[in-house]
Structure formats: C-alpha cells, structure tokens
Coordinates of C-alpha atoms in Angstrom, one line a residue:
Chain N
M277 CA -37.4 -50.8 44.9
A278 CA -34.5 -52.3 45.5
N279 CA -32.5 -49.9 46.0
A280 CA -29.5 -49.6 48.2
V281 CA -27.7 -46.9 47.4
A282 CA -30.1 -44.8 47.1
K283 CA -31.8 -45.6 49.7
R284 CA -28.1 -44.6 51.7
T285 CA -28.0 -41.5 50.4
G286 CA -32.0 -40.2 49.6
A287 CA -30.0 -38.4 46.4
T288 CA -31.5 -41.3 43.8
P289 CA -34.3 -40.5 41.8
R290 CA -35.1 -44.2 41.4
R291 CA -35.8 -43.5 37.5
L292 CA -32.1 -42.3 37.2
P293 CA -30.2 -45.7 36.6
Y294 CA -33.1 -46.3 33.4
L295 CA -32.3 -42.7 32.4
L296 CA -28.8 -44.1 32.1
I297 CA -29.2 -47.5 30.2
A298 CA -31.8 -46.3 28.5
P299 CA -28.7 -45.0 25.5
A300 CA -27.4 -48.2 25.1
G301 CA -31.0 -50.1 26.4
L302 CA -32.6 -48.3 22.3
L303 CA -30.1 -49.2 20.3
M304 CA -29.0 -53.0 21.7
L305 CA -32.9 -53.1 21.0
G306 CA -33.5 -52.0 17.3
F307 CA -30.6 -52.8 16.2
I308 CA -29.4 -55.7 18.2
A309 CA -32.8 -57.9 19.0
Y310 CA -35.2 -56.5 16.5
P311 CA -32.8 -57.9 13.4
M312 CA -32.5 -61.3 14.8
L313 CA -37.3 -61.4 15.7
S314 CA -37.1 -61.1 12.0
V315 CA -34.2 -64.0 11.5
L316 CA -36.4 -66.0 13.2
Y317 CA -39.6 -64.2 11.3
Y318 CA -38.1 -64.6 8.4
S319 CA -36.2 -68.6 9.1
L320 CA -40.5 -69.1 8.6
Q321 CA -41.0 -67.6 5.3
N322 CA -40.7 -68.3 1.8
Y323 CA -39.0 -64.7 1.3
N324 CA -36.8 -64.7 -1.8
V325 CA -36.4 -61.8 -4.1
T326 CA -35.1 -63.1 -7.0
K327 CA -38.3 -65.7 -6.8
P328 CA -41.2 -63.0 -5.4
W329 CA -44.0 -65.3 -7.0
R330 CA -42.9 -67.9 -4.2
N331 CA -42.3 -65.3 -0.7
G332 CA -45.2 -66.2 2.1
Y333 CA -46.0 -68.6 5.4
A334 CA -43.6 -71.6 4.8
G335 CA -43.7 -73.2 8.6
F336 CA -40.8 -75.6 9.4
E337 CA -40.8 -76.3 5.4
N338 CA -36.6 -73.9 6.0
F339 CA -35.5 -76.4 8.7
T340 CA -37.1 -79.5 7.5
R341 CA -34.8 -78.6 4.6
I342 CA -31.2 -78.2 6.4
F343 CA -31.5 -81.1 8.8
T344 CA -32.8 -83.0 6.0
D345 CA -31.7 -81.8 2.4
D346 CA -29.2 -80.0 2.6
P347 CA -25.1 -81.7 3.4
Q348 CA -23.3 -77.8 2.7
F349 CA -25.1 -76.9 6.1
W350 CA -23.1 -80.0 7.5
D351 CA -20.0 -80.1 6.2
A352 CA -19.9 -76.7 6.7
L353 CA -20.6 -77.0 10.7
A354 CA -18.2 -79.8 10.7
F355 CA -15.6 -77.3 9.0
S356 CA -16.0 -74.7 12.1
G357 CA -16.1 -77.1 14.6
K358 CA -13.2 -78.1 12.2
W359 CA -11.6 -74.1 12.3
V360 CA -12.8 -73.6 15.6
V361 CA -11.3 -76.6 17.8
T362 CA -7.9 -75.7 16.0
E363 CA -8.0 -72.2 16.5
V364 CA -9.6 -72.1 20.0
L365 CA -5.6 -74.1 21.3
L366 CA -3.5 -74.1 19.9
Q367 CA -3.9 -69.6 20.2
L368 CA -4.6 -71.2 24.2
V369 CA -1.7 -73.2 23.8
L370 CA 1.0 -70.5 22.5
G371 CA -0.9 -67.4 24.0
V372 CA 0.4 -69.4 27.7
A373 CA 3.0 -69.8 26.8
L374 CA 3.8 -66.9 25.0
A375 CA 1.8 -64.8 28.9
L376 CA 4.8 -66.8 30.6
L377 CA 7.3 -66.2 28.7
V378 CA 6.9 -62.5 28.7
N379 CA 5.9 -62.4 32.3
Q380 CA 10.1 -63.4 33.1
T381 CA 12.2 -60.2 33.6
F382 CA 14.3 -60.1 30.7
I383 CA 16.6 -58.2 29.7
G384 CA 14.1 -56.2 26.4
R385 CA 11.3 -57.7 27.6
G386 CA 9.1 -54.4 27.4
I387 CA 9.7 -53.9 23.4
A388 CA 9.1 -57.6 23.1
R389 CA 6.0 -57.9 24.4
A390 CA 5.4 -55.4 22.7
L391 CA 6.6 -56.8 19.7
V392 CA 4.7 -59.9 20.0
F393 CA 1.3 -59.2 20.8
S394 CA 0.9 -56.5 17.9
P395 CA -0.6 -58.8 15.6
W396 CA -3.2 -58.4 17.8
A397 CA -4.3 -54.5 16.2
V398 CA -4.3 -56.5 12.5
S399 CA -6.6 -57.2 11.2
G400 CA -8.5 -60.1 9.4
V401 CA -8.4 -58.3 5.6
L402 CA -4.8 -57.1 6.2
T403 CA -3.9 -60.3 7.5
T404 CA -5.0 -61.5 5.0
T405 CA -3.3 -59.6 2.5
I406 CA 0.2 -59.6 4.4
W407 CA 0.3 -64.1 4.3
M408 CA -1.4 -63.7 -0.1
L409 CA 1.9 -62.0 -0.4
L410 CA 3.8 -64.8 1.8
Y411 CA 1.3 -67.1 0.1
N412 CA 1.8 -65.4 -3.7
P413 CA 3.4 -68.8 -5.7
S414 CA 5.8 -66.6 -7.9
T415 CA 6.7 -63.8 -5.2
G416 CA 5.8 -65.9 -2.1
I417 CA 8.7 -67.7 0.2
S418 CA 7.9 -70.1 -1.9
R419 CA 9.7 -68.8 -4.4
Y420 CA 13.0 -68.0 -2.3
L421 CA 13.0 -71.4 -0.8
A422 CA 12.3 -72.9 -4.0
D423 CA 15.3 -71.5 -4.8
A424 CA 17.5 -72.7 -1.8
G425 CA 16.5 -75.9 -2.5
I426 CA 13.1 -76.4 -0.3
G427 CA 10.2 -77.6 -2.2
T428 CA 8.9 -76.5 -5.8
Y429 CA 8.7 -73.0 -7.6
G430 CA 4.8 -72.8 -8.6
T431 CA 3.2 -74.0 -4.4
S432 CA -0.2 -72.4 -3.7
V433 CA -0.7 -73.1 -0.5
L434 CA -4.2 -71.7 -0.7
S435 CA -5.4 -73.6 -3.2
D436 CA -4.2 -77.3 -3.3
T437 CA -7.0 -78.3 -0.7
G438 CA -4.0 -80.0 1.3
T439 CA -2.4 -77.6 2.1
V440 CA -5.1 -74.9 1.9
F441 CA -6.6 -75.4 6.0
W442 CA -3.4 -74.9 7.3
A443 CA -1.4 -71.9 5.8
A444 CA -5.8 -70.3 6.6
V445 CA -5.3 -71.8 10.3
L446 CA -1.7 -70.7 10.7
A447 CA -2.7 -66.8 9.6
E448 CA -5.2 -67.2 11.2
L449 CA -3.2 -68.1 14.8
W450 CA -0.3 -65.1 13.8
R451 CA -2.8 -62.6 14.3
G452 CA -5.1 -65.1 17.4
V453 CA -2.4 -66.5 19.3
P454 CA -1.5 -62.1 20.9
F455 CA -5.4 -61.8 22.2
F456 CA -4.1 -65.0 24.6
A457 CA -1.0 -63.8 25.4
I458 CA -2.4 -60.6 26.5
L459 CA -5.1 -61.5 28.4
I460 CA -3.5 -64.1 30.4
L461 CA -0.4 -62.0 31.2
A462 CA -3.2 -59.7 33.1
D463 CA -4.1 -62.6 34.9
L464 CA -0.2 -63.9 35.8
Q465 CA -0.3 -60.4 37.6
S466 CA -2.6 -60.6 39.5
I467 CA -0.6 -63.9 41.2
P468 CA 0.9 -62.9 44.6
G469 CA 4.9 -64.2 44.3
D470 CA 4.8 -64.8 47.8
L471 CA 3.0 -68.3 46.8
Y472 CA 6.1 -69.6 44.4
E473 CA 8.7 -68.5 47.0
A474 CA 6.8 -70.2 49.3
A475 CA 6.7 -73.3 47.1
S476 CA 10.8 -72.6 45.9
V477 CA 11.6 -73.0 49.3
D478 CA 9.4 -76.1 49.8
G479 CA 11.5 -77.7 47.3
A480 CA 9.1 -77.2 44.3
G481 CA 10.3 -76.9 40.5
R482 CA 9.2 -75.1 37.8
A483 CA 6.5 -77.7 35.9
R484 CA 5.0 -77.7 39.7
Q485 CA 5.3 -74.9 40.2
F486 CA 2.9 -74.1 37.1
F487 CA 0.6 -76.9 37.9
H488 CA 0.0 -76.8 41.2
I489 CA 0.2 -72.9 41.6
T490 CA -0.5 -70.2 37.2
L491 CA -2.8 -73.0 36.2
P492 CA -5.5 -73.7 38.9
H493 CA -5.2 -69.5 39.5
L494 CA -5.1 -69.1 35.5
K495 CA -8.9 -71.6 35.3
D496 CA -11.5 -68.9 35.1
A497 CA -9.9 -66.5 32.5
I498 CA -9.2 -69.9 30.4
V499 CA -12.3 -71.0 31.5
L500 CA -13.4 -67.8 29.5
S501 CA -10.9 -66.9 27.2
T502 CA -12.0 -69.7 25.3
L503 CA -14.8 -69.2 25.5
L504 CA -14.7 -65.1 23.9
R505 CA -13.1 -66.9 21.8
G506 CA -14.7 -69.8 20.5
V507 CA -17.6 -67.6 20.2
W508 CA -16.0 -64.9 17.8
E509 CA -13.6 -67.7 15.6
F510 CA -17.4 -68.7 14.9
N511 CA -19.1 -65.4 13.8
N512 CA -16.3 -63.6 12.3
V513 CA -15.5 -65.2 8.2
D514 CA -13.4 -61.9 7.4
L515 CA -10.3 -63.6 7.7
L516 CA -11.6 -66.9 6.3
Y517 CA -13.6 -64.8 3.3
T518 CA -11.2 -62.6 1.6
L519 CA -8.4 -64.6 2.0
T520 CA -9.5 -67.7 0.4
G521 CA -13.6 -66.6 -0.2
G522 CA -14.5 -70.3 1.3
G523 CA -12.4 -72.5 -1.2
P524 CA -10.8 -73.9 -3.6
A525 CA -14.0 -76.5 -3.7
G526 CA -16.0 -75.3 -0.6
Q527 CA -12.9 -76.5 1.9
T528 CA -13.7 -73.6 4.2
T529 CA -16.7 -72.3 3.9
T530 CA -17.8 -72.2 7.8
L531 CA -21.5 -71.7 9.2
P532 CA -21.3 -68.0 9.1
L533 CA -19.9 -67.5 5.8
Y534 CA -22.4 -70.5 4.2
V535 CA -24.7 -68.2 5.4
A536 CA -23.8 -65.0 4.0
N537 CA -23.1 -66.8 1.2
T538 CA -27.2 -68.0 0.9
G539 CA -28.9 -64.9 1.7
I540 CA -26.4 -61.8 0.5
N541 CA -25.1 -63.9 -3.1
G542 CA -27.9 -66.5 -3.4
H543 CA -30.9 -63.9 -2.4
D544 CA -33.3 -66.4 -0.3
F545 CA -33.2 -64.7 2.5
G546 CA -35.7 -66.7 3.8
Y547 CA -34.0 -70.2 4.1
A548 CA -31.2 -67.7 5.1
S549 CA -33.1 -66.9 8.3
A550 CA -33.6 -70.2 9.7
L551 CA -29.5 -70.8 9.1
T552 CA -28.9 -67.8 11.4
T553 CA -30.9 -69.1 13.3
V554 CA -29.8 -73.0 13.8
A555 CA -26.2 -71.3 13.4
F556 CA -27.6 -69.1 16.7
V557 CA -29.0 -72.6 18.9
I558 CA -26.3 -74.5 18.6
L559 CA -24.1 -71.9 19.0
L560 CA -26.2 -70.7 22.5
F561 CA -25.6 -74.8 23.7
C562 CA -21.8 -75.1 22.8
S563 CA -21.2 -72.5 24.9
I564 CA -23.6 -73.5 27.9
L565 CA -22.5 -77.1 27.9
Y566 CA -19.2 -75.3 28.1
L567 CA -19.5 -72.9 31.1
R568 CA -21.0 -76.8 32.5
L569 CA -18.7 -78.9 32.0
S570 CA -15.3 -76.0 33.7
K571 CA -17.6 -75.7 36.2
F572 CA -17.1 -72.4 36.0
G573 CA -16.4 -69.9 38.4
G574 CA -17.9 -73.3 40.9
D575 CA -14.8 -73.3 42.8
T576 CA -13.7 -70.1 43.8
K577 CA -16.5 -68.1 44.2
Chain U
M57 CA 34.8 -65.9 32.3
T58 CA 32.8 -64.4 30.2
A59 CA 29.1 -65.4 30.5
V60 CA 30.4 -63.9 34.5
T61 CA 30.3 -60.6 33.0
A62 CA 27.3 -61.0 31.0
E63 CA 25.5 -61.7 33.8
Q64 CA 26.4 -58.8 35.8
G65 CA 25.5 -56.5 33.4
H66 CA 22.4 -58.6 33.6
R67 CA 21.7 -58.3 36.9
A68 CA 23.4 -54.8 36.9
Q69 CA 20.4 -53.0 35.3
T70 CA 17.7 -55.8 37.1
A71 CA 19.3 -54.8 40.3
P72 CA 16.6 -52.3 41.3
A73 CA 13.6 -55.1 41.1
A74 CA 15.7 -58.0 42.8
P75 CA 18.3 -57.5 44.8
V76 CA 20.9 -59.6 45.2
P77 CA 24.1 -60.3 47.7
P78 CA 26.8 -60.3 45.5
A79 CA 27.6 -63.2 47.4
A80 CA 25.5 -65.8 45.7
S81 CA 26.4 -64.9 41.8
G82 CA 28.8 -67.4 42.3
K83 CA 26.4 -70.2 42.6
R84 CA 23.9 -68.6 40.6
R85 CA 25.8 -68.7 37.0
G86 CA 24.4 -68.6 34.3
R87 CA 20.4 -68.1 35.3
S88 CA 18.2 -65.6 36.2
V89 CA 18.1 -63.2 39.8
D90 CA 14.6 -63.6 40.0
D91 CA 12.8 -66.9 38.9
G92 CA 15.5 -68.7 38.7
V93 CA 15.1 -69.5 34.6
P94 CA 18.1 -70.0 32.4
R95 CA 18.3 -66.8 29.7
W96 CA 18.8 -69.2 27.1
Q97 CA 15.1 -70.5 27.6
I98 CA 13.8 -67.4 27.2
Y99 CA 15.8 -65.7 24.4
A100 CA 15.9 -68.9 22.5
P101 CA 11.5 -69.8 22.3
L102 CA 11.0 -66.1 22.4
G103 CA 13.3 -66.0 19.4
L104 CA 11.4 -68.1 18.2
Y105 CA 8.0 -66.8 17.7
L106 CA 9.8 -63.3 17.1
L107 CA 10.9 -64.6 13.9
F108 CA 7.2 -66.0 13.2
T109 CA 5.5 -62.5 14.9
L110 CA 7.8 -60.1 12.6
I111 CA 8.5 -61.9 8.8
P112 CA 5.3 -61.1 7.8
F113 CA 4.4 -57.8 8.5
Y114 CA 8.8 -57.2 7.1
W115 CA 7.4 -59.3 4.4
M116 CA 4.4 -56.7 3.8
L117 CA 6.9 -53.6 4.2
L118 CA 9.3 -55.5 1.4
F119 CA 6.5 -55.2 -1.5
A120 CA 5.4 -52.2 -0.4
L121 CA 9.4 -51.0 -0.9
R122 CA 10.8 -51.7 -3.5
P123 CA 10.0 -51.2 -6.8
A124 CA 8.0 -53.0 -8.7
G125 CA 9.7 -56.6 -10.9
S126 CA 12.5 -56.7 -8.1
T127 CA 13.2 -60.2 -7.0
S128 CA 15.8 -58.9 -3.8
L129 CA 15.6 -59.8 -0.3
V130 CA 16.2 -55.7 1.0
P131 CA 13.8 -53.6 -0.2
W132 CA 16.7 -51.7 -1.5
P133 CA 16.4 -48.6 -3.3
V134 CA 13.2 -47.6 -1.3
T135 CA 11.3 -46.8 -3.5
G136 CA 7.3 -44.6 -3.5
E137 CA 5.9 -45.2 -6.4
H138 CA 3.8 -47.5 -4.9
F139 CA 2.3 -45.3 -1.8
A140 CA 1.0 -43.2 -4.8
K141 CA -0.7 -44.4 -6.7
V142 CA -2.6 -46.2 -4.2
W143 CA -2.7 -42.6 -1.9
N144 CA -4.8 -41.1 -5.5
E145 CA -5.1 -43.6 -8.0
R146 CA -6.9 -46.3 -5.6
A147 CA -8.4 -43.1 -3.4
F148 CA -7.0 -44.8 -0.3
G149 CA -6.5 -41.3 0.5
T150 CA -10.2 -41.2 0.6
F151 CA -11.1 -44.7 2.4
F152 CA -8.6 -43.1 5.3
Q153 CA -10.5 -41.0 6.5
N154 CA -14.2 -42.3 5.9
S155 CA -11.8 -45.0 8.6
M156 CA -10.9 -42.0 10.7
I157 CA -14.2 -41.0 10.7
V158 CA -16.2 -44.0 11.7
G159 CA -13.3 -45.5 13.7
V160 CA -13.3 -41.9 15.6
A161 CA -17.0 -41.4 15.6
S162 CA -17.6 -45.2 17.1
L163 CA -14.8 -44.6 20.0
L164 CA -16.5 -41.6 21.0
M165 CA -20.4 -42.7 21.1
T166 CA -19.1 -46.2 22.4
T167 CA -17.7 -44.9 25.2
V168 CA -20.0 -43.0 26.1
V169 CA -22.9 -44.6 26.3
A170 CA -21.1 -47.7 27.5
L171 CA -19.7 -45.0 30.7
A172 CA -23.4 -43.9 31.1
G173 CA -24.8 -47.4 30.9
G174 CA -22.3 -49.0 33.5
Y175 CA -21.7 -46.7 36.2
A176 CA -25.3 -47.7 36.0
L177 CA -24.9 -52.1 36.7
A178 CA -22.1 -51.2 39.4
R179 CA -24.0 -48.4 41.7
F180 CA -27.3 -49.5 41.2
D181 CA -29.8 -52.1 41.6
F182 CA -33.0 -51.8 39.2
R183 CA -35.5 -54.2 38.3
I184 CA -34.4 -55.3 35.4
K185 CA -30.3 -55.4 35.9
K186 CA -30.6 -58.9 35.8
G187 CA -32.5 -58.9 32.2
F188 CA -30.2 -56.0 30.8
M189 CA -27.1 -58.0 32.1
L190 CA -28.2 -61.7 30.6
A191 CA -28.5 -59.2 26.7
L192 CA -25.5 -57.9 27.3
L193 CA -23.9 -61.1 27.7
A194 CA -26.5 -63.1 25.2
S195 CA -25.8 -59.8 22.0
Q196 CA -21.7 -61.7 22.0
F197 CA -23.4 -64.8 20.6
I198 CA -25.0 -62.9 17.4
P199 CA -22.3 -62.9 14.8
G200 CA -22.9 -59.3 13.3
A201 CA -22.3 -61.3 10.0
L202 CA -25.7 -63.1 10.7
M203 CA -27.0 -60.5 10.8
L204 CA -26.4 -57.6 7.9
V205 CA -29.4 -58.7 5.9
P206 CA -31.9 -57.2 9.4
L207 CA -29.7 -54.6 9.7
F208 CA -29.4 -53.6 5.5
E209 CA -33.1 -53.0 5.5
I210 CA -32.9 -51.6 8.4
F211 CA -30.9 -48.7 7.1
K212 CA -32.9 -48.8 3.8
N213 CA -35.7 -48.0 5.6
L214 CA -34.2 -45.5 7.8
Q215 CA -32.2 -44.2 4.4
M216 CA -28.6 -44.3 5.8
I217 CA -26.9 -47.0 3.8
N218 CA -24.9 -45.3 1.4
S219 CA -23.5 -42.7 4.7
L220 CA -21.4 -43.7 7.3
G221 CA -23.5 -42.6 10.0
S222 CA -24.1 -47.0 9.4
V223 CA -21.2 -47.9 10.3
I224 CA -20.8 -46.3 13.1
I225 CA -24.0 -47.5 14.5
A226 CA -23.8 -50.7 13.4
E227 CA -20.6 -51.2 14.3
T228 CA -20.9 -49.3 18.1
V229 CA -23.6 -51.2 18.9
F230 CA -21.7 -54.5 18.5
Q231 CA -18.1 -52.9 20.3
L232 CA -21.4 -52.0 23.5
P233 CA -21.8 -55.0 25.5
L234 CA -18.3 -55.7 26.5
S235 CA -17.2 -51.9 26.7
I236 CA -20.3 -52.0 29.3
I237 CA -19.6 -55.4 31.3
L238 CA -15.5 -54.4 31.1
I239 CA -16.3 -50.6 32.8
S240 CA -19.0 -51.7 35.4
G241 CA -15.7 -53.4 36.3
F242 CA -13.6 -50.8 36.1
I243 CA -16.0 -48.8 38.3
K244 CA -17.0 -51.0 40.6
N245 CA -13.4 -51.3 41.5
V246 CA -13.6 -47.8 42.6
P247 CA -14.7 -47.6 45.9
V248 CA -18.2 -46.0 46.5
S249 CA -17.3 -44.5 49.6
L250 CA -15.3 -42.3 47.8
E251 CA -18.1 -41.1 45.7
E252 CA -20.1 -40.7 49.5
Q253 CA -17.0 -38.7 50.4
A254 CA -17.8 -36.3 47.6
W255 CA -21.1 -36.0 48.3
V256 CA -21.3 -34.8 52.3
D257 CA -18.8 -32.4 50.6
G258 CA -21.4 -31.1 48.9
C259 CA -20.8 -32.5 44.9
G260 CA -24.7 -34.0 43.2
R261 CA -23.8 -37.0 42.0
L262 CA -22.9 -35.8 37.7
R263 CA -20.4 -33.5 39.5
A264 CA -18.8 -35.9 42.2
F265 CA -18.2 -38.7 39.0
G266 CA -16.8 -35.9 37.3
A267 CA -14.2 -35.5 39.8
V268 CA -13.9 -38.9 41.7
V269 CA -14.2 -41.5 39.4
L270 CA -13.9 -40.4 35.5
P271 CA -9.7 -39.8 36.4
L272 CA -9.6 -43.0 38.7
L273 CA -11.0 -45.0 35.6
R274 CA -8.7 -43.7 32.9
P275 CA -6.9 -47.3 31.9
G276 CA -10.2 -48.9 31.7
L277 CA -11.9 -45.7 29.0
I278 CA -8.3 -46.2 27.2
A279 CA -9.5 -50.3 26.8
V280 CA -12.2 -49.2 25.9
G281 CA -11.7 -46.8 24.1
S282 CA -8.6 -48.0 21.8
F283 CA -10.7 -52.2 21.8
A284 CA -13.7 -50.0 19.8
F285 CA -11.2 -47.3 17.5
V286 CA -8.9 -50.3 16.9
H287 CA -12.0 -53.0 16.2
S288 CA -13.8 -50.4 14.1
W289 CA -10.8 -49.1 11.7
N290 CA -10.7 -53.3 11.0
H291 CA -14.2 -54.0 10.4
F292 CA -15.5 -55.2 6.9
L293 CA -18.6 -56.7 6.5
F294 CA -20.9 -53.4 7.5
A295 CA -18.6 -51.8 4.9
L296 CA -19.0 -53.8 2.8
M297 CA -22.6 -53.8 2.7
F298 CA -23.4 -50.7 3.9
L299 CA -21.6 -48.1 1.9
S300 CA -21.8 -48.7 -2.1
S301 CA -20.8 -46.0 -4.1
Q302 CA -16.5 -45.9 -3.8
D303 CA -16.3 -42.2 -1.8
M304 CA -17.8 -43.5 1.7
Q305 CA -15.6 -46.8 1.9
T306 CA -13.4 -48.5 3.9
I307 CA -9.8 -49.3 4.3
P308 CA -10.3 -52.7 4.7
V309 CA -12.9 -52.9 1.5
G310 CA -10.3 -51.0 -0.2
L311 CA -8.1 -53.9 -0.2
N312 CA -10.2 -56.4 -0.6
T313 CA -11.0 -55.0 -4.1
L314 CA -7.5 -55.3 -4.7
I315 CA -7.3 -58.5 -3.5
G316 CA -10.0 -59.5 -5.5
A317 CA -9.2 -57.5 -8.5
D318 CA -8.0 -60.2 -11.7
S319 CA -4.0 -59.1 -11.3
V320 CA -3.3 -58.6 -8.4
D321 CA -0.6 -55.1 -8.2
L322 CA 1.2 -57.3 -5.1
G323 CA 2.7 -53.3 -4.8
A324 CA 0.2 -51.8 -4.6
L325 CA -1.7 -54.3 -2.2
A326 CA 1.3 -54.1 -0.1
A327 CA 1.6 -50.1 0.8
G328 CA -2.2 -50.2 1.1
G329 CA -1.8 -53.3 3.8
V330 CA 1.0 -50.7 5.1
I331 CA -1.2 -47.7 5.0
A332 CA -4.1 -49.8 7.4
A333 CA -1.6 -51.2 9.4
V334 CA -0.3 -47.4 10.4
P335 CA -3.2 -46.3 12.8
V336 CA -3.5 -50.0 15.0
V337 CA 0.3 -49.6 15.2
I338 CA 0.3 -46.2 16.5
V339 CA -2.8 -47.0 18.9
F340 CA -1.5 -50.0 19.6
A341 CA 2.1 -48.4 21.3
F342 CA 0.4 -46.0 22.9
I343 CA -1.8 -48.4 24.7
Q344 CA 0.1 -51.9 25.5
K345 CA 1.0 -50.7 28.5
W346 CA -2.5 -49.7 29.4
L347 CA -4.0 -53.2 28.6
I348 CA -2.1 -55.5 30.4
T349 CA -3.1 -53.3 33.8
G350 CA -7.0 -52.7 32.3
F351 CA -7.3 -56.1 32.2
S352 CA -6.1 -57.1 35.2
A353 CA -8.2 -54.6 37.1
G354 CA -10.3 -57.3 37.4
A355 CA -12.2 -56.1 33.9
V356 CA -11.5 -60.7 33.0
K357 CA -13.9 -61.5 36.6
G358 CA -16.2 -58.3 35.4

C-alpha cells in the first residue's frame, strides 16, 4: 500500500519488491530459519544417534542439565567471555591507533596501508598454519631466541596452560586488527578537515582534537564494529579449533566449540541443540544490552 | 643540516596535496607539512607494527622455500620441493580447483541475489520491509558453527552431501544478510532522481537500473563481491562437514589435514599455506583502495 516511489511513477507493479527479495528470502528461510527452528525443536528432545533407545520428547530436561549439572558449559561460557572481551578490546585499541597512523600523510603511505591491512584477508586455518610454524618448539621462533640466549630450547607455548591463552590471542590479533583499522579509517575520512583546522587555530593540541573531534565522530562506527566483531569472535571457531583444538585440558574451549564437540563428536544432538539455543539467547541479550548502554545512534540521528 | 634537505625532499613529494609557502619551512623543521606530526612519531610505531604483520608471512615463506632440515633464516638456496609435494602428493591441485569453484560461484550468487534484495530495500516501501530488515540483522547473531548439524541433515535430504553445491549454498546464505545491507546502503546513496530521469527518457526500470545505477555501484559491488569470495575461499567448517571424499575438499580442509598429521611436515604445511594465501592476497591487493572508499560511501551507517 505505502509504495511511495511506485505511486509517484505509476510504473511499478506492487509485486516487484516482493519478487526482488524472494530469492534472498527463500534462501534464508530454507537454510537459516528452518535449521534454527529445528534446533529449537531438538532442544526439547532426547536425540542421540548412539543411544537411540532414549530418543523422544524431553521437555526442559536438556536445559535443566545445562544450568545445574554441566560444569563444562560454565567453563566454556567463561572462556568465551574472556576471549571475546580480550580480543575486541585489544583489536579496537590497536585498530584505532593503526587507522590514525595510516590516515596521516607520509611517504610510502599507500604501500604501508596495503601491508598492515593484509592479514585481514587471511583465514583462521591459514592463521593457524602460520602461527604453528612460529610457535613450533623445535624450529619456531623460540629456538632462534634460545640461540640468542633468550628463553629455553623446546618452549611450547601451545601446550603450556600458562601461555596458551596469550599465544592464541596474539595469533587472532594479528589477523583481527586490520578489520577495525579498515572500518575506522573509512570513517575517519568522512571527518571534515576544516574542523581540525578550526581547532588548531583555537589552540587545541592533538590530544584534545582526538578526544573532542575524532572520538565523538567515530562513536557510532566503534559501537557497530565492536558489536559485529564481538559476535564474530564469539561464533568463529576456525582458529581455536585448528590451533589448540580447545586444549590443553579444555583450557581454550569456547561455547561454540563445546557445542560442536557435543553435537558432532559426541552425537548428542538434542543436548547440543539446547546449548545452541542458550548461546543464541545469551548473544542476543548481550548485544541488545550493549546497544542500549552505548546509546547507539541516540544523539546523532 | 641533512635534516632540512630530507624534509625538503619529502615536501617536494607531498607538495601537490598541500602546498606550503617556503617561508614556513624554517620554523617547522622536522614536522609534517599537513598535520604537524613529527615524522618519527609515524615511522617508529608503523615500523614496529609492520614487523608484527610481516614476520609471520616471512616465516611461512621461509619454511616453504628452504630445503627440508635447513635452519637458515634466509630461504637460500630456494627449493620447490615442498610446493611440488603439496600440489601433487597432497592433492592441493584438486583442492585449489574446488576452492576456486566455491569462491567464484558464491561470489556470483551472493552479488546477484543481494543486488535484487538491496534494491528492494533501498527503493521501495513494502509491508514486510521492517520484518525483512530485522531478519537480516538477527541472522548476524546466528553462529554458522552451531547450524552445522541441522544443515547437514538438510543437505543429506537434498542429496547434496559431498557435492560442492552444498558448500556454495551455505556460504552464500551466511554471506547474504550483510551483503544486502551493504548494497542497499550503496543504492540509497544514488539519488532516485537520476533513475527517474531515465524513466522519463523512456527507459524501463531494469534498463534504467543497468544504465544509471549499476555503474555508480562499482565500488560497492567490488567490496561485496570480494568479501563473498574471500569469505568462502577461507571458510573451513562447512567444507569440513559437508564434503567427505578427498577429491571434493577445499584448501582450508587440506591445510587442516596437514596440521593434524601425526608428524607435521612443516615444509609442506608452509607451502600449502602459501598456496592458500596467494588468491586472497591478489584479491586484496586489487580491492584494497576500493575497500576504504567502499566503506566510507555510507556502508557502515547503513
């Protein structure tokens, strides 16, 4: 009914927008909505390929088990939180710093930008490949450092529970910072240059310019990119799956990794579905809370 | 006074962007012309960060190019043994072809479907528009990793397990929501009046779109298309789950096999990594400029 453009031109059949969204809509219904609904359905079932005699309606049994009888769930949830907060904070700080840096005018800027942004396109598995070569206890960086008298031979950061977290964080930072840097740089370029000129005429130093012009301007972009990245870091399992496999001793198992292990290796699909549902609700709740607290878009639009 | 000449040399190169009267140069020695930041405050942190970025890449090249058993820090003499081994014995030739098919097919599918959806969102008001937008946003929160099992069942019913089609569809579907949002942002930036002008000139909607809107969407389409390609080239879990036989697998799955081997062949692993990196590096080099303009064209703001 409220088809403003069509009314004005009179040339558009009312069905056109529906036809246009149909391919996307059907694909998403079939391969996102339907699987999601089936996850909801199975979360209320006992469904385990290896124990078919128990299959059937389970009510809220799976959920009760998650919250009262599954310490692994809480460990995985706590690790997910620690992982997401650490990664997003460090990536944001380094990403903003990097964007400010390559937004300056200097000789070699084009090539510097291309080089520092390049890990953006690197996959989780490739990141694992590269950092496994670096972390390798016998031929990795530590060997050459030990040759030079720093540290000891045979240091294996990935199998030591004290270092594995930061080893994984560093690898993920390496490819995660460029994402923020690219988005922030794009937003930096929309700040009118005369704002800074006016500010420096008024005697504002660079720090004050950053806090009074740059940061307020970047706010929406920062809120949105941290949210997207947070969700992405929560959900993405490629790197940890291949780099640590959730180990050593379950130390680096995030919630999605735990779900994947339960559903795929453990064949306990009913319970994995309940875990999925819980993870989804937690994620949605945190995201809405974050948008509310940050008053996204509130004062600009 | 070498500093002055260096500074002047620098100024000569940046002069077209910001011409500065020569009188000012004496007072502002050692500072940038445009922004007042001393050079070392740019180059020192940038150099440090470049080391962090580039050493890992160098390390991979080193292992891929130096002979097995060598501990030299310079890949010399260069050997192709690891590449030959990975490409032929470890079937990376086949993986490369499969990854390429998946990447290009999901690029095309994502772009075409998102273009249609994005146009509808940008140019029409229709009854389920709000609901559709909400669905696009909400789907960002659904972890693909957690959808593996139900998706596996669907593809099993469609008899698409172990065919590249399953991976292409799955990659496209999870790439679509963001692509539609991005493209509709780009289309909104093209004034409707341009299109209306073409209608007045007797063009149909489709022809007007092709002649007026499409050329202006180039940066946006390049950004969205390259995202789709890189994403599906890189993605691992769908291929790992849906493709069981070795001749159907993709590069990330091949790498994972090398990583998980009982005794890891580091040279072969590094060579496989280089093969995995080459196409995305080429795409990246090509789109790097477009990426930033693409985003600043209002993509982030929707």
